[in-house]
CSV table of C-alpha atoms in Angstrom, one decimal:
chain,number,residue,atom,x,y,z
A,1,UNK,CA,2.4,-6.1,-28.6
A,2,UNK,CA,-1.0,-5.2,-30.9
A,3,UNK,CA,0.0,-4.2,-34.1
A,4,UNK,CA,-2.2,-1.1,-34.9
A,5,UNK,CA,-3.1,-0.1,-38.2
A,6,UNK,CA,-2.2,3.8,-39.4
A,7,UNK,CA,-5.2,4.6,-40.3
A,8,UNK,CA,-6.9,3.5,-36.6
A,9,UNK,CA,-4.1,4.9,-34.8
A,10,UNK,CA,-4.7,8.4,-36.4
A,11,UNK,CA,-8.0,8.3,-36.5
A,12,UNK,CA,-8.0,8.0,-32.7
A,13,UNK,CA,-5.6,10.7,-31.8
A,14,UNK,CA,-7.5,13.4,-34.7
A,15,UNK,CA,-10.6,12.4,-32.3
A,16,UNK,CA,-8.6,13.2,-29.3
A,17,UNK,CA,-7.5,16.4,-31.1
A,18,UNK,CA,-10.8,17.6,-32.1
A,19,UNK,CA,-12.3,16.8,-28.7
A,20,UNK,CA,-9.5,18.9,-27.1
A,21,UNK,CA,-9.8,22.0,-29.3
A,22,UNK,CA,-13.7,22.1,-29.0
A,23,UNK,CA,-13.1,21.6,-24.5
A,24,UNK,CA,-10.6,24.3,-24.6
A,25,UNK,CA,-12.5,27.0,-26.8
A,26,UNK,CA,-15.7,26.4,-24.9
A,27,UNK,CA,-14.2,26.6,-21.6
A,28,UNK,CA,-13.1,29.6,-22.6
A,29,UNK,CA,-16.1,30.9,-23.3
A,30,UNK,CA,-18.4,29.7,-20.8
A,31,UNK,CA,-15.4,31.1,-18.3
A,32,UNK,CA,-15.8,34.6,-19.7
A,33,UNK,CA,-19.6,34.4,-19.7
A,34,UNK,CA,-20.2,34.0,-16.2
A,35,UNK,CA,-17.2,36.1,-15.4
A,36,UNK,CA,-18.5,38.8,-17.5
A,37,UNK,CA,-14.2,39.1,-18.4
A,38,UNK,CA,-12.1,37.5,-21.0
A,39,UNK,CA,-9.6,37.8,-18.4
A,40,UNK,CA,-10.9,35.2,-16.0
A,41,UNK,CA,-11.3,33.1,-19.1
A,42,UNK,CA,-8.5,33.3,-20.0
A,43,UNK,CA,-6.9,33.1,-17.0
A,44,UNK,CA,-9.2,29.7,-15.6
A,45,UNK,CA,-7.9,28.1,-18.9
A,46,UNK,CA,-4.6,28.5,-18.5
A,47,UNK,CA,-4.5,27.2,-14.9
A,48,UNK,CA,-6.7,24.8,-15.9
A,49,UNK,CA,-4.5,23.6,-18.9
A,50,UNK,CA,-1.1,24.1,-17.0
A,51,UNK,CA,-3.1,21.6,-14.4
A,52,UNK,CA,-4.0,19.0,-16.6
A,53,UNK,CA,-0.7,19.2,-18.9
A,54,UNK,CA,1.6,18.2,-16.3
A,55,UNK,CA,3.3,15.3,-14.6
A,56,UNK,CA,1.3,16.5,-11.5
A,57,UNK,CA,-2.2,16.2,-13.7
A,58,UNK,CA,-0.8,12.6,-14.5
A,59,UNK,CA,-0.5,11.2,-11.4
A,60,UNK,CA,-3.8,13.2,-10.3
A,61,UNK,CA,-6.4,12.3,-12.9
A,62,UNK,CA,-4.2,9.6,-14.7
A,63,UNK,CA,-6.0,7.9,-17.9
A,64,UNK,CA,-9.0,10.2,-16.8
A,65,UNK,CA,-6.8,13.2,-17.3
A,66,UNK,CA,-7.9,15.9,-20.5
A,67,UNK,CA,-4.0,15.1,-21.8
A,68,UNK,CA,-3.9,11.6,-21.5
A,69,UNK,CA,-3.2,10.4,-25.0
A,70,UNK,CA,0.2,13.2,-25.0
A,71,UNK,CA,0.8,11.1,-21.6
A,72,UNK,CA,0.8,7.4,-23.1
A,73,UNK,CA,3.2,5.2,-24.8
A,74,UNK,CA,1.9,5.3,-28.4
A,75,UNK,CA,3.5,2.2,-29.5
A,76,UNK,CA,2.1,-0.1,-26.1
A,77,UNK,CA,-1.1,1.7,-24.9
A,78,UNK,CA,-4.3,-0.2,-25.6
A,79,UNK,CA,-6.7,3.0,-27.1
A,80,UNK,CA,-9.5,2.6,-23.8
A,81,UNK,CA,-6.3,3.5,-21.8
A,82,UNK,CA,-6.4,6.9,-22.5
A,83,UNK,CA,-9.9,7.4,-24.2
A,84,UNK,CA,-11.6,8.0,-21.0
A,85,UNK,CA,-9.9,12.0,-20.8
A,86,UNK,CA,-11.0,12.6,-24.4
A,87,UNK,CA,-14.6,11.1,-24.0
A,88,UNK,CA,-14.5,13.5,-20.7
A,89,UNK,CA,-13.7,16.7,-22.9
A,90,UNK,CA,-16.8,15.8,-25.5
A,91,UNK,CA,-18.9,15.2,-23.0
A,92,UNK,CA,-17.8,18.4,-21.1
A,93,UNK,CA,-18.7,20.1,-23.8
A,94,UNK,CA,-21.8,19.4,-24.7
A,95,UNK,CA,-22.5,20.9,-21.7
A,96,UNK,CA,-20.6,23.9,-22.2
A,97,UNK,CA,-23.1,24.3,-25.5
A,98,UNK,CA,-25.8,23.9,-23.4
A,99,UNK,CA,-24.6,26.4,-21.0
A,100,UNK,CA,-23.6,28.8,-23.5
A,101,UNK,CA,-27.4,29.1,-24.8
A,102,UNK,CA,-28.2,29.5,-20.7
A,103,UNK,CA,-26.3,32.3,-20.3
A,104,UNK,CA,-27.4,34.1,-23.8
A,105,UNK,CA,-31.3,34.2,-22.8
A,106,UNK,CA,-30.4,34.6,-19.7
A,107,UNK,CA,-28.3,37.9,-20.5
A,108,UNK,CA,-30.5,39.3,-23.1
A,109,UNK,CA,-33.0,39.3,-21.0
């Protein structure tokens, strides 16, 4: 077993944290932009996030899945295990920025 240090073990999971609140309010968003209703974007998110948080999402998407770190042992789970779902959410939402300024010019228009 790899003895972790506190300080790298949180640091990892406030990463995985911060990338998961920044996916799920820009999903959000985006959603409700193109939808033109804070319904569907809300309503996309939640499928999306009862998906994904699930034993279902596990065995779909496993260490690719948004949730991965809730879905891994803490104590045995090297940090690349379950990185890969949280390096998918920053990188998802980069391109949600992106797309946000899209859809703003593209609306004001």
């Amino acid at each position: 077993m790899i003895e972790r240090t506190f300080a790298s073990e949180y640091g990892g999971y406030a990463a995985a944290l911060a990338g998961t609140v920044l996916f799920w309010s820009l999903i959000s968003v985006v959603i409700s932009n193109l939808a033109k209703s804070q319904w569907a974007g809300i309503g996309v998110s939640v499928l999306l996030w009862i998906t994904t948080n699930s034993t279902t999402g596990e065995r779909l998407f496993g260490r690719y899945n948004l949730f991965a770190y809730s879905f891994c042992d803490s104590m045995g789970a090297k940090w690349n295990e379950w990185a890969y779902g949280t390096l998918i959410q920053i990188l998802l939402s980069i391109v949600f920025l992106v797309l946000i300024s899209i859809i703003e010019k593209r609306v004001s228009k």
